[in-house]
CSV table of C-alpha atoms in Angstrom, one decimal:
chain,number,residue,atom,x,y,z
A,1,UNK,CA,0.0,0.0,0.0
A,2,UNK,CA,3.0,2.5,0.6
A,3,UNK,CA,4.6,1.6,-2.5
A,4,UNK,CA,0.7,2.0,-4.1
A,5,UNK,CA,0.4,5.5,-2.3
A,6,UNK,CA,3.9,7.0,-3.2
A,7,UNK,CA,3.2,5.8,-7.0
A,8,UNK,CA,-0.2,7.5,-7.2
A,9,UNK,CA,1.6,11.0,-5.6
A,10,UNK,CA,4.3,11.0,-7.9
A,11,UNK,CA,1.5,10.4,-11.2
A,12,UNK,CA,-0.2,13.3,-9.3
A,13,UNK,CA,2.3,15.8,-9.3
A,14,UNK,CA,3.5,15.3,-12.1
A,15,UNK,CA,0.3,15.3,-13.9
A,16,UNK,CA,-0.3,18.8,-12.0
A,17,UNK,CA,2.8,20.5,-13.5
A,18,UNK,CA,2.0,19.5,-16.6
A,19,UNK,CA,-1.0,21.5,-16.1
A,20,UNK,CA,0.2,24.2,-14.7
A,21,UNK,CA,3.2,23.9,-17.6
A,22,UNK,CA,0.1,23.8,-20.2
A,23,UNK,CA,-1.8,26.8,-18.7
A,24,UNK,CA,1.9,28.9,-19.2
A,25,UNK,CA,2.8,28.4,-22.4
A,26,UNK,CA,-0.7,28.9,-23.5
A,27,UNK,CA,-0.8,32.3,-21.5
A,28,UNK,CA,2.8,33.8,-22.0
A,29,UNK,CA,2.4,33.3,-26.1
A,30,UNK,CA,5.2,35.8,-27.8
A,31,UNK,CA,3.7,38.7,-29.8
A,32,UNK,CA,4.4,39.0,-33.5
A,33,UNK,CA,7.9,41.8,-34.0
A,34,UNK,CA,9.0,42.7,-37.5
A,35,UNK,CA,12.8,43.4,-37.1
A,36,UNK,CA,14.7,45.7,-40.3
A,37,UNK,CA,17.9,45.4,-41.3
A,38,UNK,CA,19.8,48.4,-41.2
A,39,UNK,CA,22.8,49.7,-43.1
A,40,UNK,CA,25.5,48.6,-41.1
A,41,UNK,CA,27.9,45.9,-42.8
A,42,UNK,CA,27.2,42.3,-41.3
A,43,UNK,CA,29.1,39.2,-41.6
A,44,UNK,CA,27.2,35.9,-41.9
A,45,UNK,CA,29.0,32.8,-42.0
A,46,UNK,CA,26.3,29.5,-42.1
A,47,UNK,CA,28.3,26.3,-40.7
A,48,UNK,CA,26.7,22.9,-42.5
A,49,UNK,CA,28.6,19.9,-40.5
A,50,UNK,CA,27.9,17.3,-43.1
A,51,UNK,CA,28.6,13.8,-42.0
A,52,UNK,CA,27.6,10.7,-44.7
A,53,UNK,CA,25.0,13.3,-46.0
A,54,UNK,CA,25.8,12.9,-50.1
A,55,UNK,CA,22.0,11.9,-50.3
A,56,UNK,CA,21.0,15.8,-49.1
A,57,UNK,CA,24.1,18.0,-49.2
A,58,UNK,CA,24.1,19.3,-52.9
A,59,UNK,CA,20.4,20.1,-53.0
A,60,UNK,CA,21.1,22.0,-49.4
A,61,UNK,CA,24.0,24.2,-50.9
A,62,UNK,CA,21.9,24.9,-54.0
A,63,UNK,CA,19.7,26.1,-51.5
A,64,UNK,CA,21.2,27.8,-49.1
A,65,UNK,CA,23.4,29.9,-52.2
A,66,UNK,CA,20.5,30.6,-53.5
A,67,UNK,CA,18.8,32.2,-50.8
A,68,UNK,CA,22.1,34.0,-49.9
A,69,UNK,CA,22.0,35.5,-53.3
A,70,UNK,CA,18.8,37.3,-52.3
A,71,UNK,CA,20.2,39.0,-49.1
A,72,UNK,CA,20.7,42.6,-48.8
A,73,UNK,CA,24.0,44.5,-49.5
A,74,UNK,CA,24.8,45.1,-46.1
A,75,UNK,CA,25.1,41.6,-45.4
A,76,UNK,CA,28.0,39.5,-46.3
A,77,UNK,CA,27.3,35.8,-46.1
A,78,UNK,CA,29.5,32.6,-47.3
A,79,UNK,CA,28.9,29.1,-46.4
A,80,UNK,CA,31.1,26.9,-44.5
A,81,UNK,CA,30.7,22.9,-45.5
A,82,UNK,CA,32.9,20.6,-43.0
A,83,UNK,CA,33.3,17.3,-44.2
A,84,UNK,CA,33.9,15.2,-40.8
A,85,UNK,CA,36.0,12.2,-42.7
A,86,UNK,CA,32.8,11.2,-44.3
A,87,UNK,CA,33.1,7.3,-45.7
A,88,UNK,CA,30.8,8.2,-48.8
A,89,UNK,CA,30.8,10.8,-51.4
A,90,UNK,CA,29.9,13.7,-49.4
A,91,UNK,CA,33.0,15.7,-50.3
A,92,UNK,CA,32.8,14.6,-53.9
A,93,UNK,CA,29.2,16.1,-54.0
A,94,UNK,CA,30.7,19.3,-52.1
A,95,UNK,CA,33.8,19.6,-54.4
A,96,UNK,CA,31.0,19.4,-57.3
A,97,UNK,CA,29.2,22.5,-56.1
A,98,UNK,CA,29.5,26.0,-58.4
A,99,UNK,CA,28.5,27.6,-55.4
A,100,UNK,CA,30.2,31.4,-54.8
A,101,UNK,CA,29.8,31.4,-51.5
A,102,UNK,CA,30.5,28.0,-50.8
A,103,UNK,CA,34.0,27.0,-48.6
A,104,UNK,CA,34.6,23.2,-47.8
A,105,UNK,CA,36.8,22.2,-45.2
A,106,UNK,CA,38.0,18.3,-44.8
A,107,UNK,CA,38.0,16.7,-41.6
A,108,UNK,CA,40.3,13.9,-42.5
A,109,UNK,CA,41.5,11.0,-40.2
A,110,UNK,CA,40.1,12.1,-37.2
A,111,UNK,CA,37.9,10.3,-35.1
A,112,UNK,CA,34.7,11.7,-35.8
A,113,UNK,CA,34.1,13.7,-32.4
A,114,UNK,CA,30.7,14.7,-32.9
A,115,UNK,CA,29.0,18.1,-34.2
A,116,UNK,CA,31.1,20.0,-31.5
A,117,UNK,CA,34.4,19.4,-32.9
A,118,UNK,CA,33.1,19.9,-36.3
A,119,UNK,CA,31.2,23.7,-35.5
A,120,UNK,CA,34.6,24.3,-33.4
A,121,UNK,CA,36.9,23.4,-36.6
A,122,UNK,CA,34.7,25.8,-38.5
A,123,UNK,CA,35.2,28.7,-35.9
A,124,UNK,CA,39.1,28.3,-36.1
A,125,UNK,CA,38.9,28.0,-39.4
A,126,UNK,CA,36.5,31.7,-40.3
A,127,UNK,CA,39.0,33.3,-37.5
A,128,UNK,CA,42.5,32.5,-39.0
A,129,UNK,CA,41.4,33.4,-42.5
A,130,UNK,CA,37.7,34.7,-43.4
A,131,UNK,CA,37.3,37.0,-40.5
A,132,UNK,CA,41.0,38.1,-39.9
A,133,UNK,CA,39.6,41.6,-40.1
A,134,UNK,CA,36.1,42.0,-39.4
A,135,UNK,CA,34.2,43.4,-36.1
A,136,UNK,CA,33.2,39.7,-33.6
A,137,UNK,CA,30.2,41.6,-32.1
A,138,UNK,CA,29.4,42.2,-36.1
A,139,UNK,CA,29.9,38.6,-37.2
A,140,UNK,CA,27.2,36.0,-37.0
A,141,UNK,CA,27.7,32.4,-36.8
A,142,UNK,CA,24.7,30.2,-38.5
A,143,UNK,CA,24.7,26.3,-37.4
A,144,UNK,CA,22.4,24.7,-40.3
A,145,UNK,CA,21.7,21.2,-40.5
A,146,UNK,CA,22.7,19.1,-44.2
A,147,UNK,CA,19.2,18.9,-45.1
A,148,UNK,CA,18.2,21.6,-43.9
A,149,UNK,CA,16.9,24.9,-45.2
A,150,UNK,CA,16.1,28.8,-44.6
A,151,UNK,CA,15.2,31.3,-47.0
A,152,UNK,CA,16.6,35.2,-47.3
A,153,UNK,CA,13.8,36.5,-45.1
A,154,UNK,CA,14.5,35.0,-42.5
A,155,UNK,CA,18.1,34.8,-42.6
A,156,UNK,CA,18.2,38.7,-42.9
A,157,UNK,CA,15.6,38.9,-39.9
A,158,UNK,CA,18.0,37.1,-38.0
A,159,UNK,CA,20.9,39.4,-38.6
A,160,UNK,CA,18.4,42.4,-38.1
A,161,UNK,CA,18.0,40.6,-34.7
A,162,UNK,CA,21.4,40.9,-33.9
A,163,UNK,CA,22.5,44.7,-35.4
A,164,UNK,CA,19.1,46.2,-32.8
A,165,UNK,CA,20.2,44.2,-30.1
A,166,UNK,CA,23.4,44.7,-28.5
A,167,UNK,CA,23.5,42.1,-25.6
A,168,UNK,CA,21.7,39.3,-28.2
A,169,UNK,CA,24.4,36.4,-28.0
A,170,UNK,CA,22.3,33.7,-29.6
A,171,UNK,CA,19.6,33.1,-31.3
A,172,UNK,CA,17.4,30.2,-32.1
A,173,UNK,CA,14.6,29.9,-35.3
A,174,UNK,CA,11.9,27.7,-35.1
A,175,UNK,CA,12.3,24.4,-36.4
A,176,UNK,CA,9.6,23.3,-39.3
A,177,UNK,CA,9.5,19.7,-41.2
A,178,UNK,CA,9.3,20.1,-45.0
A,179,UNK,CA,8.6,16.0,-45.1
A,180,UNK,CA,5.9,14.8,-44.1
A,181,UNK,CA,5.2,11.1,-46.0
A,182,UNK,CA,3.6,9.4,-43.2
A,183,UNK,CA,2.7,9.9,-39.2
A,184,UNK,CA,5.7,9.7,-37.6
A,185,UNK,CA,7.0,12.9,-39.8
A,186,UNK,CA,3.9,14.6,-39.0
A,187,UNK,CA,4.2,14.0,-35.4
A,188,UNK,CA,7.9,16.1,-35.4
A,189,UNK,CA,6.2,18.5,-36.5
A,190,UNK,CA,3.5,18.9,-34.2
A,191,UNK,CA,6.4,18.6,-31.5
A,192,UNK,CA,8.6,21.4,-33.3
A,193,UNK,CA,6.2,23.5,-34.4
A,194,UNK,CA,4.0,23.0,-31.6
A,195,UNK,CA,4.8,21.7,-28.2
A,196,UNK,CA,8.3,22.6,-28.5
A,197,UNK,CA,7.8,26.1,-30.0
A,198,UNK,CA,5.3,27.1,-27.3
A,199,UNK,CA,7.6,26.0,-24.6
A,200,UNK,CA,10.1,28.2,-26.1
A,201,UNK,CA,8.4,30.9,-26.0
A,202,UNK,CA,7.6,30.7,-22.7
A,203,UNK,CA,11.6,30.4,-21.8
A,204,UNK,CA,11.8,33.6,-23.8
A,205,UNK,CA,8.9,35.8,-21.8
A,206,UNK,CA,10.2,34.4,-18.3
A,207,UNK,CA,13.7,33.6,-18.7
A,208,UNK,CA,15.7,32.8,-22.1
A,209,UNK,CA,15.5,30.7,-24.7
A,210,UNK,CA,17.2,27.3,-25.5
A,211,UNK,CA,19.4,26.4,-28.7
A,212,UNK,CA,18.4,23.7,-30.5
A,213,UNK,CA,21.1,23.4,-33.0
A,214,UNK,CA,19.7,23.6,-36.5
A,215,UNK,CA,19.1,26.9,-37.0
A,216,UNK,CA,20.9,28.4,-34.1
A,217,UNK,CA,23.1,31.8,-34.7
A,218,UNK,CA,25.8,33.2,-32.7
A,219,UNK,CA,27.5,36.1,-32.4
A,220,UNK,CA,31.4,35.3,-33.6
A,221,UNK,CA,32.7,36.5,-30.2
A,222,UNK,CA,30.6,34.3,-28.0
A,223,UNK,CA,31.7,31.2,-30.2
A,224,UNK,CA,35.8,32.3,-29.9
A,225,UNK,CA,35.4,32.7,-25.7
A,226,UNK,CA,32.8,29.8,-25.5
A,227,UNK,CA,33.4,26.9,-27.9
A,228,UNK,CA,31.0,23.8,-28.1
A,229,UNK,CA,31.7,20.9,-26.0
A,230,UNK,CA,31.6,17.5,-27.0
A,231,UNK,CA,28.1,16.5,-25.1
A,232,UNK,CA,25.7,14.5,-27.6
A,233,UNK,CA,23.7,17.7,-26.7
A,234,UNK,CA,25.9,19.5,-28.4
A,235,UNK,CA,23.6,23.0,-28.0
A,236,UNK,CA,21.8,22.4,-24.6
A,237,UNK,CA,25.6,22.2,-23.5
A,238,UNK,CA,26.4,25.8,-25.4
A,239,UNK,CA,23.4,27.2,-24.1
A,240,UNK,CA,24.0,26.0,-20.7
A,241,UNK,CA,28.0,27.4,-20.7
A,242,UNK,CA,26.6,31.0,-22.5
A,243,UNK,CA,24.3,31.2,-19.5
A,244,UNK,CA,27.1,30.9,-16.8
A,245,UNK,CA,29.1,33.3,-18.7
A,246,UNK,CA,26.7,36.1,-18.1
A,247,UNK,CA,26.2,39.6,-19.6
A,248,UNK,CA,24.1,38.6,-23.0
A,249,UNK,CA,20.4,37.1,-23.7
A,250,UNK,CA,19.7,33.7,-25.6
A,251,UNK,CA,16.2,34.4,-27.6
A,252,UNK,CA,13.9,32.6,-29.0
A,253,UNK,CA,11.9,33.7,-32.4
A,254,UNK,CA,8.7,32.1,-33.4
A,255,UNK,CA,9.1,33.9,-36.3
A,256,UNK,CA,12.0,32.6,-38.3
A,257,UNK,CA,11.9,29.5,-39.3
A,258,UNK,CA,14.5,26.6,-40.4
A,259,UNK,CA,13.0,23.7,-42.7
A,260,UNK,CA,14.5,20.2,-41.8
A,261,UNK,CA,14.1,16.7,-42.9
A,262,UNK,CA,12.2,14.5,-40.7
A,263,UNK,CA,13.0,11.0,-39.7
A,264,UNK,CA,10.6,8.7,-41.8
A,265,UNK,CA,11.6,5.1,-40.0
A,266,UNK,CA,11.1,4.0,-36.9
A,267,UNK,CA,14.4,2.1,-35.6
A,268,UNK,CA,16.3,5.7,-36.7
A,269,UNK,CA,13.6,8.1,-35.3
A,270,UNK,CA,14.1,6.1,-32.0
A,271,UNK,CA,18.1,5.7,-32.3
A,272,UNK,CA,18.0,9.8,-32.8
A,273,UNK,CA,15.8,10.7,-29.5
A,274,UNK,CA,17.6,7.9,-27.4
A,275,UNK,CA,21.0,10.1,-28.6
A,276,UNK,CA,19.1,13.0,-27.2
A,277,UNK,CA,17.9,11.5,-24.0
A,278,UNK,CA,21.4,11.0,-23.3
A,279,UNK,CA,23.0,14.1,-24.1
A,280,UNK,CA,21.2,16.0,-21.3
A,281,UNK,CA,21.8,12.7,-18.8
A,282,UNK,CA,25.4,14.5,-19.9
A,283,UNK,CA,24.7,18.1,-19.2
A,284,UNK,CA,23.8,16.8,-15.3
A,285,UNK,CA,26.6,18.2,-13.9
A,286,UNK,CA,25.6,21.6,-14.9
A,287,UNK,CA,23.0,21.9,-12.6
A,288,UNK,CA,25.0,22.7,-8.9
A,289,UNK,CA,26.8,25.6,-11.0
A,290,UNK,CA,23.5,26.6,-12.3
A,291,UNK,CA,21.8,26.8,-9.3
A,292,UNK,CA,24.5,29.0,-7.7
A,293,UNK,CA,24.6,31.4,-10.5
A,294,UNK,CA,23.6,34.9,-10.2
A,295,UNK,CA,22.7,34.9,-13.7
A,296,UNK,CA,19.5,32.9,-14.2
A,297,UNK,CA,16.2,33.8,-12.2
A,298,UNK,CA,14.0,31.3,-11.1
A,299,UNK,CA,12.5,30.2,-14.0
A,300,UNK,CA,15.2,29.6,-15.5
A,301,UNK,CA,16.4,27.3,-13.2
A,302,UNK,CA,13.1,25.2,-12.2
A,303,UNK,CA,12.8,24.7,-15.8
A,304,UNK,CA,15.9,23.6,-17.3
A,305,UNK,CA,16.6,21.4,-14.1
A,306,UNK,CA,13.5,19.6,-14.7
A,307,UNK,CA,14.1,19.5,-18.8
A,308,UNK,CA,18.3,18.0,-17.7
A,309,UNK,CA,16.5,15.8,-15.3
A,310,UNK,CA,13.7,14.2,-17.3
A,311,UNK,CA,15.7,11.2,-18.4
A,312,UNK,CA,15.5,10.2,-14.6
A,313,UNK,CA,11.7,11.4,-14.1
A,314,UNK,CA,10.7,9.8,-17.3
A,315,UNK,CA,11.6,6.1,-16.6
A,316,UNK,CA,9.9,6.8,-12.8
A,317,UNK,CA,6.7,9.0,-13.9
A,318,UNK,CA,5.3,6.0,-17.0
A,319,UNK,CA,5.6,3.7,-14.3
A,320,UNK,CA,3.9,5.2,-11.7
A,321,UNK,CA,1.3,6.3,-13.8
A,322,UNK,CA,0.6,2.9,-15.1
A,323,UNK,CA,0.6,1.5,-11.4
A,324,UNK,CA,-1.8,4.5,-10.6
A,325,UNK,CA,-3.9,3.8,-13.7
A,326,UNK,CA,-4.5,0.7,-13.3
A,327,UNK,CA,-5.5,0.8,-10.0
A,328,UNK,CA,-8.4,3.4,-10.8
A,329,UNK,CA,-9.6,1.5,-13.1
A,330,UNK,CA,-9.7,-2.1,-10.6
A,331,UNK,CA,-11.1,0.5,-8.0
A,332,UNK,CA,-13.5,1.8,-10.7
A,333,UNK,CA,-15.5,-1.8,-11.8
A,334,UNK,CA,-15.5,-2.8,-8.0
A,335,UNK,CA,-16.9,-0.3,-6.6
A,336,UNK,CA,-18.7,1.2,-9.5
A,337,UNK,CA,-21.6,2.7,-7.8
A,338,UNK,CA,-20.6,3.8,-4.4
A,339,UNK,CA,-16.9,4.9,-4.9
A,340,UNK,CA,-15.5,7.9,-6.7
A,341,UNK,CA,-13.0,5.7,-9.3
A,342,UNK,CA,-15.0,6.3,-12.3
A,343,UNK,CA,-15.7,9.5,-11.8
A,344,UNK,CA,-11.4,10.2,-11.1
A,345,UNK,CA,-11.2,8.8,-14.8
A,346,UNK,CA,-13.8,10.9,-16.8
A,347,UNK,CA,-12.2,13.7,-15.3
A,348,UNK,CA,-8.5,13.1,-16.3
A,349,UNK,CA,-10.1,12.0,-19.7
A,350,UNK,CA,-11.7,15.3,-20.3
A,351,UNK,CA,-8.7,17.2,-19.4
A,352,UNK,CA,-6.4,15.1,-21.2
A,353,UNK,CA,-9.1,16.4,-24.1
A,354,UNK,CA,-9.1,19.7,-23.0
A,355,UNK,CA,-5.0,20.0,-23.4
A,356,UNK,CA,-5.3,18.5,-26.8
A,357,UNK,CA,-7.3,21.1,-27.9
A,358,UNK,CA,-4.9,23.9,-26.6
A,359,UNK,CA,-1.8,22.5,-28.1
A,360,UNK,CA,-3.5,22.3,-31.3
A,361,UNK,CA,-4.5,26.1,-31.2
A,362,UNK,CA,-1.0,26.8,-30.4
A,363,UNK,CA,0.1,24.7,-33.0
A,364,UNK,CA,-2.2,26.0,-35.9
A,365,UNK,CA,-1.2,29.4,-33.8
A,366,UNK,CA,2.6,28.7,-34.9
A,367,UNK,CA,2.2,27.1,-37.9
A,368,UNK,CA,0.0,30.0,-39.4
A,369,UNK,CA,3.1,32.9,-38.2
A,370,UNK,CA,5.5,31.0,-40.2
A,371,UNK,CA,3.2,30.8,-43.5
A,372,UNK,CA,2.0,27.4,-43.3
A,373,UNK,CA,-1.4,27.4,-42.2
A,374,UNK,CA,-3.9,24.7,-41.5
A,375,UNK,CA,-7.4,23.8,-40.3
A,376,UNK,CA,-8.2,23.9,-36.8
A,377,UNK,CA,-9.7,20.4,-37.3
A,378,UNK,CA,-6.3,19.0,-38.4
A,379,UNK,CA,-4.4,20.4,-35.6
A,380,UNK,CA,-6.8,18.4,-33.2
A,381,UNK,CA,-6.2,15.1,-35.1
A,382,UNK,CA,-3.1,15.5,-34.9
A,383,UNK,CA,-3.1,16.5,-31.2
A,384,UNK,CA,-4.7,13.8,-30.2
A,385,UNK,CA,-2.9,11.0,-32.2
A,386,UNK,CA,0.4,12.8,-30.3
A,387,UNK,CA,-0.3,11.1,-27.4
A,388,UNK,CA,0.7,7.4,-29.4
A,389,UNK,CA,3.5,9.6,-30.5
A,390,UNK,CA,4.6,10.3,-26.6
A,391,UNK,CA,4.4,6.7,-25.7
A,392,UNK,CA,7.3,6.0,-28.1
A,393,UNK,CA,9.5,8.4,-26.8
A,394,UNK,CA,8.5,7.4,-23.2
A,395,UNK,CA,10.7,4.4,-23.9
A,396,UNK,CA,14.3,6.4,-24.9
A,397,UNK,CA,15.3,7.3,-21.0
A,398,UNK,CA,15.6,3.6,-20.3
A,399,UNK,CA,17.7,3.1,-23.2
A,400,UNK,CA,19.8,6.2,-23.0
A,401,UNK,CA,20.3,5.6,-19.4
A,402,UNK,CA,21.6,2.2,-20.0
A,403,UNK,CA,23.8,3.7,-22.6
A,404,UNK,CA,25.5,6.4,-20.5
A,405,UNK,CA,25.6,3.4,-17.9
A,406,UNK,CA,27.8,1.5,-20.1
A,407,UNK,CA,30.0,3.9,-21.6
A,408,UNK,CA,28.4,3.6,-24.3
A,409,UNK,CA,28.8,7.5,-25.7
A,410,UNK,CA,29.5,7.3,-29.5
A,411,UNK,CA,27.6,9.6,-32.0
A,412,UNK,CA,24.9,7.7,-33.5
A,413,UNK,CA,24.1,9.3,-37.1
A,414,UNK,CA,20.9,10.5,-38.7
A,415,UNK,CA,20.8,9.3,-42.3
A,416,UNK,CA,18.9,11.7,-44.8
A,417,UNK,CA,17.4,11.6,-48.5
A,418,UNK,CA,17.7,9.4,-50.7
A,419,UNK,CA,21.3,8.5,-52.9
A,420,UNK,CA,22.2,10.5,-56.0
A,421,UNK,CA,25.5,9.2,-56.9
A,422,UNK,CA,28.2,12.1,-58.2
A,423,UNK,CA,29.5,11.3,-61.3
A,424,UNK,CA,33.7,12.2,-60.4
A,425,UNK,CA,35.4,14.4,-58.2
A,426,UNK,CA,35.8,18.2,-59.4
A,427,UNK,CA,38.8,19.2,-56.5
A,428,UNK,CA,39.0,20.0,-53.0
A,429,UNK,CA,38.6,23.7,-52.5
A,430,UNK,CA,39.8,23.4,-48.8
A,431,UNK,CA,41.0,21.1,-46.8
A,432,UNK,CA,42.3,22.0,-42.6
């Protein structure tokens, strides 16, 4: 009965914060702000870490050059492609590319570190030689995935962002999926776009907002004094480091957005969020120097504690909701007409209704900002079959757990596209 009790409290409380969690994002939504770029000369320099991506990486620089052929005078942009000692033809495909703005750098017998010591490579690289004589507080950094996508819009909003605010350090876009075959794609999306999007707005009205790698800009000098770490959170980790540092704001904008290719399989899709899990098991130790730091409020440290710590709360909370579950419903057809049971469950049922319909107005809310609107009626569908969505990814803890148990810390890879073989190599244009 103890062990009954204690399982029931923990289901309760934690099924109160997610209210409470629910009823703040849907309150403290960000308001619409159109940001101008000014006249003053801006560097932009767009890092693409490519890793076994010749299935996605020539369409991306196609792209991505010819969106930055669209950008206003005052901005000066080039792309930075690091090949990380790719065992297919990604740097063939790079070394194929016409692209003016278009730099490749070779990663070559090195033991594939992870996105860290790929972005870090790029830094050193734009320092020694492509920013030798520019301003750091008027250099941007772009961290864009090899599949993924922004057009000259946004990518001039985001410097805009930068050149009005002084003490922006980072900045992170929304996150959009352009493929969307089957469910499990349109379920990432309704977590980018909408669960994860509103949450990030809330970080930004009450504390700051999170980096979630694709589509995540920096400010050159913050990237020089705070290099990425080799976490399989790559960003949580940069995020986390840029907050102890002090001085500057990490934002959020609901209004930019990166396209990116969903996962359309299973085994991957899982392989990808158990690599995720694990990086913030990771970023643990961050917390004590967190806590102690003058520069976060309160928010900010409830809520990323409880985002680091949910690897440990989600293999303890499915289980003691199933235990508390199942007893409601034993109570329930026992005592059906003198005890309360029943009436426990229609009541968590129509709340659990009631939060699906207020993630989907968020999510049409979001989706209609960035120019892809939708019917109210589709956004509750899709709310609703989320919650098969959330059972999958209540399994990753126990995995990634295990994992970081073991030692078992390598990079696991998210494959893209579909192959497009190149027909022979055209040169290197860089290799460091």
């Amino acid at each position: 009965m103890i062990l009954i009790t204690l399982a029931m409290t923990i289901s309760v409380m934690f099924y109160l914060y997610f209210l409470i969690n629910l009823g703040l994002i849907n309150h403290y939504r960000e308001p619409t702000r159109v940001y101008l770029k000014g006249p003053t000369p801006y560097q932009l320099f767009l890092i693409i870490p490519v890793l076994n991506e010749e299935r996605v990486i020539g369409k991306t620089v196609a792209q991505l050059s010819n969106a930055l052929d669209q950008l206003p005078a005052s901005i000066h942009a080039q792309l930075i492609a690091v090949d990380d000692d790719s065992s297919d033809h990604s740097l063939l495909m790079l070394t194929q590319s016409q692209s003016p703005y278009l730099q490749v750098l070779h990663r070559a017998a090195n033991e594939q570190a992870g996105k860290g010591a790929v972005l870090n490579t790029a830094v050193q690289y734009i320092h020694r030689t492509l920013a030798t004589d520019v301003d750091p507080r008027k250099t941007v950094i772009g961290v864009l995935d090899a599949e993924a996508f922004m057009n000259a819009s946004d990518l001039t909003r985001v410097v805009a962002r930068f050149e009005q605010d002084a003490r922006l350090a980072m900045l992170q876009t929304s996150v959009s999926i352009y493929n969307q075959p089957n469910w499990l794609t349109k379920m990432q999306n309704f977590e980018f776009m909408g669960v994860n999007n509103a949450t990030q707005q809330l970080r930004n009205r009450l504390g700051q907002g999170i980096a979630s790698g694709n589509g995540q800009f920096v400010r050159f000098d913050l990237a020089l004094k705070n290099p990425w770490g080799d976490r399989l959170l790559e960003d949580l980790e940069f995020t986390l480091r840029t907050w102890l540092l002090g001085g500057t704001r990490t934002e959020f904008d609901h209004t930019l957005v990166v396209q990116q290719e969903a996962v359309e399989q299973l085994k991957p899709f899982f392989r990808q969020r158990v690599r995720w899990c694990q990086g913030a098991v990771q970023c643990m130790h961050y917390l004590p120097a967190l806590w102690r730091s003058p520069y976060l409020n309160s928010f900010q440290k409830v809520d990323t504690s409880i985002w680091i710590l949910m690897p440990i709360t989600g293999c303890i909370v499915p289980a003691t909701s199933l235990v508390t579950l199942t007893i409601l419903i034993q109570r329930s057809l026992v005592h059906w007409q003198a005890g309360w049971h029943h009436l426990a469950i229609g009541t968590l049922v129509m709340i659990a209704l009631a939060a699906c319909c207020v993630l989907a107005a968020l999510y049409q809310r979001n989706c209609t900002t960035v120019h892809q609107p939708m019917s109210l009626a589709c956004a509750i569908r899709e709310a609703l079959s989320f919650q098969a969505f959330l059972l999958i990814i209540s399994l990753t803890p126990y995995v990634a757990i295990y994992r970081q148990l073991r030692g078992q810390t390598a990079w696991a890879k998210t494959h893209h596209g579909t192959v497009i073989r190149p027909r022979k190599y055209a040169g290197l244009k860089r290799s460091y």
